[in-house]
Short mmCIF file of C-alpha atoms and ligand atoms in Angstrom, two decimals:
data_model
loop_
_atom_site.label_atom_id
_atom_site.label_comp_id
_atom_site.label_asym_id
_atom_site.label_seq_id
_atom_site.Cartn_x
_atom_site.Cartn_y
_atom_site.Cartn_z
CA MET A 1 -7.31 6.30 -32.37
CA LEU A 2 -6.14 3.43 -29.95
CA SER A 3 -8.65 2.47 -27.16
CA VAL A 4 -7.70 3.15 -23.31
CA GLU A 5 -7.44 -0.65 -22.89
CA GLU A 6 -5.52 -1.46 -26.09
CA ALA A 7 -2.98 1.10 -25.15
CA GLN A 8 -2.55 -0.29 -21.66
CA GLY A 9 -2.27 -3.90 -22.75
CA ARG A 10 0.67 -2.73 -25.18
CA ILE A 11 2.62 -0.84 -22.41
CA LEU A 12 2.04 -3.49 -20.10
CA ASP A 13 3.28 -6.35 -22.72
CA MET A 14 6.73 -4.55 -22.38
CA PHE A 15 6.86 -4.64 -18.83
CA GLN A 16 7.77 -7.69 -16.09
CA PRO A 17 8.28 -8.06 -12.32
CA LEU A 18 11.53 -7.03 -11.38
CA GLU A 19 14.40 -9.16 -9.77
CA PRO A 20 14.36 -10.09 -6.20
CA GLU A 21 16.53 -8.42 -3.51
CA ARG A 22 17.18 -9.14 0.11
CA LYS A 23 16.09 -6.15 2.56
CA PRO A 24 15.93 -5.35 6.06
CA LEU A 25 12.41 -6.06 7.46
CA LEU A 26 11.21 -2.40 7.68
CA GLU A 27 12.46 -1.32 4.68
CA ALA A 28 10.43 -3.82 2.80
CA LEU A 29 7.15 -2.37 3.45
CA GLY A 30 5.37 -1.94 0.32
CA GLN A 31 6.99 -4.58 -1.49
CA VAL A 32 5.89 -8.24 -2.44
CA LEU A 33 7.77 -11.13 -1.66
CA THR A 34 9.58 -13.42 -3.97
CA GLU A 35 9.91 -16.45 -1.66
CA ASP A 36 7.37 -18.83 0.29
CA VAL A 37 8.07 -18.25 4.14
CA VAL A 38 7.53 -21.66 6.16
CA SER A 39 7.58 -20.96 9.90
CA THR A 40 10.50 -22.83 11.96
CA LEU A 41 8.89 -22.14 15.31
CA ASP A 42 5.53 -22.60 17.06
CA ILE A 43 4.17 -19.34 17.99
CA PRO A 44 3.57 -18.90 20.90
CA PRO A 45 6.37 -21.35 21.88
CA LEU A 46 4.63 -22.61 25.24
CA ALA A 47 1.09 -22.79 26.30
CA ASN A 48 0.76 -19.71 28.17
CA SER A 49 -1.73 -17.21 30.03
CA SER A 50 -4.03 -14.84 28.23
CA MET A 51 -4.69 -12.95 31.68
CA ASP A 52 -3.30 -11.82 34.98
CA GLY A 53 -4.73 -14.61 37.26
CA TYR A 54 -4.07 -17.63 38.99
CA ALA A 55 -3.04 -20.70 37.17
CA VAL A 56 -5.22 -24.01 38.78
CA GLN A 57 -6.42 -27.11 37.75
CA TYR A 58 -9.94 -26.84 37.05
CA GLY A 59 -11.07 -29.81 39.23
CA ALA A 60 -9.84 -27.67 42.37
CA ILE A 61 -12.31 -24.72 41.23
CA GLU A 62 -15.46 -26.35 39.85
CA GLY A 63 -18.63 -25.24 41.10
CA ALA A 64 -16.90 -22.07 43.41
CA ASN A 65 -18.78 -19.05 43.24
CA HIS A 66 -19.28 -16.06 45.79
CA ASP A 67 -21.21 -18.27 48.74
CA ASN A 68 -19.13 -20.98 48.01
CA PRO A 69 -15.43 -20.10 47.16
CA LYS A 70 -12.53 -22.42 46.93
CA THR A 71 -9.43 -21.44 48.61
CA LEU A 72 -5.96 -22.45 47.25
CA ARG A 73 -2.36 -22.03 48.37
CA VAL A 74 -0.14 -19.97 46.30
CA ILE A 75 2.97 -21.81 45.87
CA GLY A 76 4.54 -19.61 43.19
CA TYR A 77 4.83 -16.51 40.77
CA LEU A 78 5.29 -16.59 37.22
CA ALA A 79 5.83 -13.49 35.02
CA ALA A 80 6.30 -13.38 31.14
CA GLY A 81 9.47 -14.54 30.26
CA GLN A 82 10.06 -17.02 33.13
CA LEU A 83 10.08 -20.67 32.95
CA PRO A 84 7.67 -22.81 35.70
CA LYS A 85 9.82 -24.12 38.72
CA GLN A 86 6.60 -25.99 40.42
CA ALA A 87 3.67 -28.11 39.32
CA VAL A 88 0.19 -26.96 40.11
CA VAL A 89 -1.48 -29.93 42.22
CA SER A 90 -5.06 -29.84 43.59
CA GLY A 91 -5.64 -27.14 46.22
CA THR A 92 -2.32 -24.91 44.87
CA THR A 93 -2.15 -22.50 42.63
CA VAL A 94 0.29 -20.21 41.04
CA ARG A 95 0.18 -16.33 40.53
CA ILE A 96 0.65 -15.96 36.69
CA MET A 97 0.81 -12.46 34.48
CA THR A 98 -0.39 -12.54 31.03
CA GLY A 99 2.06 -14.09 28.51
CA ALA A 100 3.75 -16.45 31.03
CA PRO A 101 4.21 -20.24 30.47
CA ILE A 102 1.41 -22.43 32.17
CA PRO A 103 2.78 -24.48 35.13
CA PRO A 104 3.00 -28.00 34.69
CA GLY A 105 -0.39 -29.53 36.02
CA ALA A 106 -2.32 -26.62 35.74
CA ASP A 107 -4.97 -26.27 32.63
CA THR A 108 -7.30 -23.07 33.65
CA VAL A 109 -6.22 -19.43 34.36
CA VAL A 110 -8.90 -17.57 36.98
CA PRO A 111 -8.25 -13.61 36.46
CA PHE A 112 -7.80 -11.47 39.24
CA GLU A 113 -11.45 -10.19 38.80
CA GLU A 114 -12.79 -13.59 39.98
CA THR A 115 -10.66 -13.88 42.96
CA ASP A 116 -10.59 -12.21 46.25
CA GLU A 117 -7.01 -10.43 44.73
CA TYR A 118 -8.33 -6.90 45.12
CA GLU A 119 -9.45 -7.17 48.91
CA ARG A 120 -6.38 -8.86 49.93
CA LYS A 121 -4.05 -6.06 48.33
CA ALA A 122 -6.70 -3.37 50.08
CA LEU A 123 -5.51 -4.99 53.18
CA GLY A 124 -2.01 -3.69 52.20
CA LYS A 125 -0.55 -7.09 51.00
CA GLY A 126 2.12 -6.98 48.40
CA PRO A 127 1.47 -9.54 45.39
CA GLN A 128 4.77 -11.85 46.69
CA GLU A 129 2.81 -11.69 50.16
CA ILE A 130 -0.15 -13.16 48.98
CA THR A 131 -0.11 -16.98 50.35
CA GLU A 132 -3.66 -18.14 49.78
CA ILE A 133 -6.28 -17.04 47.31
CA ARG A 134 -10.05 -17.39 47.39
CA ILE A 135 -11.62 -18.27 43.59
CA MET A 136 -15.12 -16.85 43.75
CA ALA A 137 -16.56 -18.21 40.20
CA ASP A 138 -16.49 -21.46 38.19
CA ILE A 139 -15.06 -20.25 35.08
CA SER A 140 -14.83 -23.19 32.22
CA ARG A 141 -12.16 -25.61 31.83
CA GLY A 142 -9.02 -24.28 29.84
CA SER A 143 -10.26 -20.65 30.03
CA ASN A 144 -7.74 -18.03 29.15
CA VAL A 145 -4.79 -20.43 28.24
CA ARG A 146 -3.24 -19.83 24.62
CA PRO A 147 -2.17 -23.27 23.40
CA ARG A 148 1.36 -23.81 22.14
CA GLY A 149 1.40 -23.08 18.45
CA GLN A 150 -2.16 -21.45 18.38
CA ASP A 151 -0.78 -18.78 16.20
CA VAL A 152 1.65 -20.43 13.91
CA GLN A 153 2.30 -24.31 14.05
CA LYS A 154 6.20 -25.17 13.25
CA GLY A 155 6.26 -26.18 9.50
CA ARG A 156 3.40 -24.36 8.22
CA MET A 157 3.38 -22.01 5.11
CA VAL A 158 2.97 -18.71 6.82
CA LEU A 159 3.10 -16.02 3.67
CA ASN A 160 2.99 -16.99 -0.07
CA LYS A 161 5.25 -15.58 -2.52
CA GLY A 162 3.60 -12.81 -4.27
CA THR A 163 2.48 -11.45 -0.72
CA LEU A 164 2.29 -7.54 -0.44
CA LEU A 165 3.91 -6.69 2.57
CA ARG A 166 1.72 -4.49 4.90
CA PRO A 167 2.56 -3.56 8.42
CA SER A 168 0.91 -6.78 9.77
CA GLU A 169 3.05 -9.10 7.26
CA ILE A 170 6.05 -7.10 8.57
CA GLY A 171 5.03 -8.15 11.82
CA VAL A 172 4.33 -11.77 11.18
CA LEU A 173 8.01 -11.90 9.77
CA ALA A 174 9.35 -10.53 12.67
CA SER A 175 7.49 -12.88 15.07
CA LEU A 176 9.31 -15.73 13.16
CA GLY A 177 12.54 -14.14 14.16
CA LEU A 178 13.31 -12.69 10.49
CA ASP A 179 15.38 -9.52 10.29
CA THR A 180 15.27 -9.60 6.46
CA VAL A 181 13.29 -10.54 3.41
CA ASN A 182 13.29 -11.49 -0.08
CA VAL A 183 11.25 -9.04 -2.19
CA VAL A 184 10.85 -7.66 -5.86
CA ARG A 185 13.17 -4.76 -5.84
CA ARG A 186 11.68 -1.50 -6.70
CA PRO A 187 11.63 0.10 -10.18
CA VAL A 188 13.92 3.26 -10.83
CA VAL A 189 11.80 5.57 -13.17
CA ALA A 190 13.80 8.37 -14.75
CA VAL A 191 11.97 11.81 -15.40
CA ILE A 192 13.10 14.30 -18.04
CA ALA A 193 10.81 17.60 -18.47
CA THR A 194 11.09 18.89 -22.34
CA GLY A 195 10.38 22.50 -23.04
CA ASP A 196 12.15 25.80 -23.87
CA GLU A 197 9.62 27.74 -21.65
CA LEU A 198 10.41 25.61 -18.47
CA MET A 199 12.56 26.96 -15.47
CA GLU A 200 13.04 25.02 -12.16
CA PRO A 201 11.11 25.93 -9.02
CA GLY A 202 13.27 28.04 -6.47
CA GLN A 203 14.39 30.50 -9.18
CA ALA A 204 12.86 33.82 -9.93
CA VAL A 205 10.62 33.73 -13.17
CA SER A 206 11.43 35.18 -16.25
CA PRO A 207 9.56 36.99 -18.75
CA GLY A 208 7.42 34.49 -20.82
CA LYS A 209 8.72 31.31 -18.93
CA ILE A 210 6.78 28.87 -16.42
CA TYR A 211 8.09 26.44 -14.00
CA ASN A 212 8.12 23.09 -14.36
CA SER A 213 5.80 21.38 -12.33
CA ASN A 214 5.31 18.03 -14.37
CA SER A 215 8.42 16.79 -13.47
CA TYR A 216 7.43 17.25 -9.53
CA SER A 217 3.89 15.92 -9.83
CA VAL A 218 5.11 12.97 -11.85
CA ALA A 219 8.37 12.16 -9.64
CA ALA A 220 5.74 12.43 -6.45
CA ALA A 221 3.31 10.11 -8.24
CA ILE A 222 6.20 7.67 -9.17
CA LEU A 223 7.19 7.68 -5.11
CA ARG A 224 3.51 7.10 -4.42
CA TYR A 225 3.10 3.93 -6.18
CA GLY A 226 6.43 2.52 -4.96
CA GLY A 227 8.98 3.42 -7.77
CA VAL A 228 12.33 5.26 -7.32
CA PRO A 229 12.23 8.51 -9.18
CA ARG A 230 15.52 9.45 -11.05
CA PHE A 231 14.90 13.64 -11.57
CA LEU A 232 16.73 14.49 -14.76
CA GLY A 233 15.80 17.98 -14.60
CA ILE A 234 14.54 20.03 -18.06
CA ALA A 235 15.75 19.27 -21.69
CA GLY A 236 15.32 22.31 -23.86
CA ASP A 237 13.53 21.87 -27.52
CA ASN A 238 16.47 20.38 -29.49
CA LEU A 239 18.01 17.13 -30.08
CA GLU A 240 21.72 17.86 -28.43
CA SER A 241 19.70 18.71 -25.08
CA MET A 242 17.87 15.77 -25.41
CA ASN A 243 20.32 13.38 -26.15
CA ALA A 244 22.39 14.44 -23.16
CA LYS A 245 19.33 13.99 -20.75
CA LEU A 246 18.46 10.62 -22.28
CA GLU A 247 21.87 9.29 -21.58
CA GLU A 248 21.33 9.64 -17.99
CA GLY A 249 17.91 8.08 -18.20
CA LEU A 250 18.68 4.76 -20.08
CA THR A 251 20.04 3.03 -16.94
CA ALA A 252 16.72 3.24 -15.29
CA ASP A 253 13.83 0.66 -15.63
CA MET A 254 11.74 3.01 -17.26
CA LEU A 255 12.00 6.27 -18.79
CA LEU A 256 9.36 9.41 -18.66
CA THR A 257 9.41 12.36 -20.61
CA SER A 258 6.69 15.11 -20.21
CA ALA A 259 5.66 17.44 -23.36
CA GLY A 260 6.65 17.41 -26.98
CA VAL A 261 4.31 14.68 -28.20
CA SER A 262 1.71 16.87 -29.62
CA LYS A 263 1.86 17.98 -33.36
CA GLY A 264 3.85 21.63 -32.83
CA ASP A 265 7.14 22.74 -34.46
CA TYR A 266 9.08 21.84 -31.57
CA ASP A 267 7.70 18.39 -30.62
CA ILE A 268 11.03 16.89 -30.81
CA VAL A 269 10.53 13.70 -28.39
CA LYS A 270 9.31 12.22 -31.58
CA ASP A 271 12.25 12.92 -33.40
CA LEU A 272 14.46 11.93 -31.01
CA LEU A 273 12.74 8.75 -30.44
CA ALA A 274 12.60 8.12 -34.16
CA SER A 275 16.21 8.46 -34.50
CA ARG A 276 17.39 6.53 -31.41
CA GLY A 277 14.52 4.11 -30.58
CA GLU A 278 11.55 2.34 -31.60
CA ILE A 279 8.62 4.23 -31.40
CA ALA A 280 5.04 4.44 -31.58
CA PHE A 281 2.87 7.98 -31.34
CA TRP A 282 -0.57 7.14 -30.31
CA SER A 283 -3.64 9.11 -30.27
CA VAL A 284 -5.74 7.16 -27.15
CA ARG A 285 -9.41 7.82 -27.04
CA MET A 286 -9.30 9.31 -23.73
CA ARG A 287 -10.04 13.03 -22.71
CA PRO A 288 -7.61 14.53 -21.04
CA ALA A 289 -3.99 13.01 -22.28
CA LYS A 290 -4.77 11.85 -26.24
CA PRO A 291 -1.44 12.15 -27.15
CA LEU A 292 1.09 9.79 -25.88
CA ALA A 293 4.12 8.46 -26.90
CA PHE A 294 5.61 5.08 -26.48
CA GLY A 295 8.60 3.27 -27.18
CA VAL A 296 11.68 1.30 -26.13
CA PHE A 297 15.47 2.66 -26.29
CA PRO A 298 18.36 0.42 -26.45
CA GLY A 299 20.22 0.73 -23.11
CA PRO A 300 23.35 -0.41 -21.69
CA GLU A 301 24.02 -4.49 -22.17
CA GLY A 302 21.34 -4.80 -24.59
CA LYS A 303 18.77 -4.07 -21.91
CA LYS A 304 15.51 -2.50 -23.56
CA VAL A 305 14.26 0.71 -21.43
CA PRO A 306 10.65 1.35 -21.98
CA HIS A 307 9.76 5.19 -22.62
CA ILE A 308 6.50 6.60 -22.12
CA GLY A 309 6.08 10.28 -23.37
CA LEU A 310 3.43 11.83 -21.23
CA PRO A 311 1.56 14.94 -22.44
CA GLY A 312 2.61 18.52 -21.47
CA ASN A 313 -0.23 19.76 -20.26
CA PRO A 314 -0.07 19.65 -16.40
CA VAL A 315 -3.45 17.47 -15.94
CA SER A 316 -3.04 15.47 -18.74
CA ALA A 317 0.61 14.40 -17.95
CA LEU A 318 -1.12 13.20 -14.21
CA VAL A 319 -3.93 11.39 -15.56
CA ALA A 320 -2.01 9.64 -18.32
CA PHE A 321 0.50 8.55 -15.41
CA GLU A 322 -2.43 7.16 -13.55
CA GLU A 323 -3.88 5.22 -16.43
CA MET A 324 -0.67 4.19 -18.30
CA VAL A 325 2.30 4.42 -16.10
CA ARG A 326 1.06 3.13 -12.75
CA PRO A 327 -0.05 0.03 -14.00
CA ALA A 328 3.54 -0.82 -15.37
CA ILE A 329 5.24 0.42 -12.07
CA LEU A 330 2.76 -1.88 -10.15
CA LYS A 331 3.66 -4.91 -12.29
CA MET A 332 7.61 -4.33 -12.35
CA LEU A 333 6.81 -4.30 -8.10
CA GLY A 334 4.97 -7.87 -8.62
CA HIS A 335 1.55 -6.69 -7.66
CA ASN A 336 -1.40 -8.91 -9.38
CA GLU A 337 -3.98 -5.96 -8.84
CA LEU A 338 -3.40 -3.28 -11.34
CA GLU A 339 -6.82 -1.73 -11.43
CA LYS A 340 -7.65 1.76 -9.68
CA PRO A 341 -9.96 1.28 -6.89
CA THR A 342 -13.38 2.44 -8.35
CA VAL A 343 -16.45 3.49 -6.48
CA ARG A 344 -20.47 4.13 -8.22
CA ALA A 345 -21.13 7.28 -7.66
CA VAL A 346 -24.67 9.73 -8.23
CA LEU A 347 -23.41 12.48 -10.42
CA GLU A 348 -24.05 15.89 -9.36
CA ASP A 349 -23.01 17.76 -12.56
CA ASP A 350 -23.35 17.08 -16.10
CA ILE A 351 -20.15 15.51 -17.97
CA LEU A 352 -20.05 16.73 -21.56
CA ASN A 353 -18.13 14.19 -24.30
CA GLY A 354 -18.25 15.86 -27.44
CA ASP A 355 -15.93 13.81 -29.71
CA GLY A 356 -16.34 10.23 -28.42
CA ARG A 357 -13.37 9.80 -26.38
CA ARG A 358 -13.52 8.40 -22.78
CA VAL A 359 -13.52 11.63 -20.17
CA TYR A 360 -11.87 11.46 -17.09
CA ALA A 361 -13.47 14.34 -15.21
CA ARG A 362 -11.92 15.69 -12.16
CA ALA A 363 -14.17 15.22 -9.25
CA ILE A 364 -14.97 15.35 -5.52
CA VAL A 365 -16.67 12.38 -4.19
CA THR A 366 -18.26 12.44 -0.90
CA HIS A 367 -20.08 9.54 0.78
CA ILE A 368 -23.09 10.50 2.65
CA GLY A 369 -25.99 8.46 4.13
CA GLY A 370 -24.37 5.12 2.59
CA ARG A 371 -23.95 6.50 -0.99
CA TYR A 372 -21.21 7.91 -2.98
CA TYR A 373 -21.96 11.51 -4.77
CA ALA A 374 -19.25 12.91 -7.24
CA ARG A 375 -19.16 16.32 -8.32
CA LEU A 376 -16.93 18.14 -10.79
CA THR A 377 -14.31 20.55 -9.82
CA GLY A 378 -14.89 23.22 -12.19
CA ASP A 379 -13.54 24.09 -15.41
CA GLN A 380 -11.98 21.07 -16.83
CA GLY A 381 -9.15 22.27 -19.23
CA SER A 382 -6.30 20.24 -19.44
CA GLY A 383 -4.07 23.20 -18.07
CA ILE A 384 -5.79 23.78 -15.04
CA LEU A 385 -3.66 21.74 -12.25
CA THR A 386 -5.56 23.20 -9.30
CA SER A 387 -8.63 21.53 -10.19
CA MET A 388 -6.84 18.28 -10.00
CA ALA A 389 -5.59 19.23 -6.87
CA LEU A 390 -8.97 19.82 -5.59
CA ALA A 391 -10.18 16.38 -6.97
CA ASN A 392 -10.06 12.99 -5.24
CA GLY A 393 -11.53 10.79 -8.05
CA LEU A 394 -11.95 10.78 -11.47
CA ALA A 395 -15.31 10.39 -12.98
CA ILE A 396 -15.49 8.27 -16.21
CA CYS A 397 -17.64 8.98 -18.96
CA PRO A 398 -17.39 6.29 -21.58
CA GLU A 399 -16.54 6.58 -25.30
CA ASP A 400 -20.07 6.05 -26.56
CA ILE A 401 -22.11 8.68 -24.37
CA PRO A 402 -22.14 12.25 -25.35
CA ARG A 403 -23.64 13.62 -22.28
CA MET A 404 -24.13 12.06 -18.63
CA ARG A 405 -26.57 13.92 -16.76
CA ALA A 406 -26.38 14.95 -12.90
CA GLY A 407 -28.54 12.08 -11.16
CA GLU A 408 -27.06 9.21 -12.94
CA GLU A 409 -24.70 6.74 -11.66
CA VAL A 410 -21.29 6.88 -12.71
CA ASP A 411 -17.68 4.90 -12.14
CA VAL A 412 -15.38 7.19 -10.37
CA GLN A 413 -11.45 6.03 -9.85
CA MET A 414 -10.47 7.15 -6.57
CA LEU A 415 -7.08 8.96 -6.46
CA ASP A 416 -6.81 8.66 -2.74
CA TRP A 417 -7.64 5.23 -1.48
CA PRO A 418 -5.36 3.58 0.60
CA GLU A 419 -4.40 1.12 -2.53
CA GLN A 420 -2.02 -1.52 -3.16
CA GLY A 421 0.59 0.51 -4.38
CA MET A 422 1.69 1.34 -1.17
CA ALA A 423 4.57 3.72 -1.38
CA LEU A 424 7.21 4.29 0.98
CA HIS A 425 10.54 5.91 0.45
CA PRO A 426 12.86 3.10 -0.45
P1 AMP B 501 3.61 20.61 -25.72
O1 AMP B 501 3.11 19.16 -25.45
O2 AMP B 501 5.02 21.02 -25.42
O3 AMP B 501 2.96 21.62 -26.79
O4 AMP B 501 3.35 21.41 -24.10
C1 AMP B 501 1.81 21.70 -24.00
C2 AMP B 501 1.53 22.55 -22.48
O5 AMP B 501 2.22 22.22 -21.56
C3 AMP B 501 2.30 23.58 -22.74
O6 AMP B 501 1.26 24.75 -22.35
C4 AMP B 501 3.49 23.95 -22.06
O7 AMP B 501 4.22 24.95 -21.52
C5 AMP B 501 2.87 23.08 -20.92
N1 AMP B 501 3.95 22.31 -20.18
C6 AMP B 501 4.97 21.23 -20.69
N2 AMP B 501 5.86 20.88 -20.23
C7 AMP B 501 5.57 21.63 -18.89
C8 AMP B 501 6.21 21.20 -17.49
N3 AMP B 501 7.04 20.37 -17.40
N4 AMP B 501 5.64 21.64 -16.48
C9 AMP B 501 4.39 22.43 -16.74
N5 AMP B 501 3.69 22.69 -17.70
C10 AMP B 501 4.26 22.38 -18.74
MG1 MG B 502 6.33 22.37 -25.68
#
């Protein structure tokens, strides 16, 4: 049996970051930069005020206080977006709004709160009718002035190639005036369910049939981690039907099938792969999701299309996705961090490990009094998808430990943490 790490390693070896594409800024959220971004601007472009107040020469207000205010003549009015018309000299001031450029001569902005602005307004004066103002406090020189280039200086490297674009990076790019950006494109992942027993949701169920849930959970996981699912429906348990679906899957960057990888009579994914691709069938030392197929199909133009054959049981399919497919998607997206976020938690139930595999137990993680606690979601059968729906983490019992007991500490991979695999509809 292969270890989880060996299986992950062999799969990851088959994937590389995809080529760049140019995208409108907002659509690039969650994608990775393929170029260094150097600023062609100073931000802010001019020294400006960080408060609504009065632009002054510090020397003119030094020592001011309530009992000894300094009176200045108001010579102008500046709003954000305007350019100064007059210089401030000793004894004068310009009334200035947040974001407006500091007029020549001024070095300090006194906020309204430190003046008699409000008393004057209370007497019915409009803002433009205030012709003199009293400064009631000595604030320090340079207060409330944001220097030119305080955030970004022209010529500076602002974002490095390889940066994941989050809302803040999208904002930084916009502040530089960019409306498009070069990023690693998103991988297209084809999804084929296999099984004669399957029907698509939305139809009345026939006797003996079940609904195809794997295609939906798997396609949702592809979306969540930033890929583009290509939904190819259901193939029956026969080669003809499989071959037809496969044709449509070979223009994708990766092909996923579910079911047909165990040892039953109709488990024909393996026959298909043996006839058309290079394939390895693995038993991975994990529970659930022991049976896994991994291979490569020859695609169009000499391309090789990696295939992962997920197990059919709904929980196994999702756990195999988290451990084997998710890292491959993130690698294609150009991410560096491929591990799932993990916490140490106190177990509240025992985890049994009868046959030396790594157990991924569905768990509900809570955070109480600074510690994490993990309790299991109930029956851990690999067909019980509702117990996966209850879980927000996978508690991991190592291969060589036959039983973990309540009260011990356990590693839990978090399923629902905001992660680097930030998904957005492409
Ligand atoms: P198999 O690997 O074909 O033996 O399937 C294992 C189990 O998973 C069987 O109980 C199947 O009915 C079930 N199964 C297979 N494919 C799906 C699917 N797409 N949705 C839900 N259950 C499935
Ligand atoms: Mg089957």
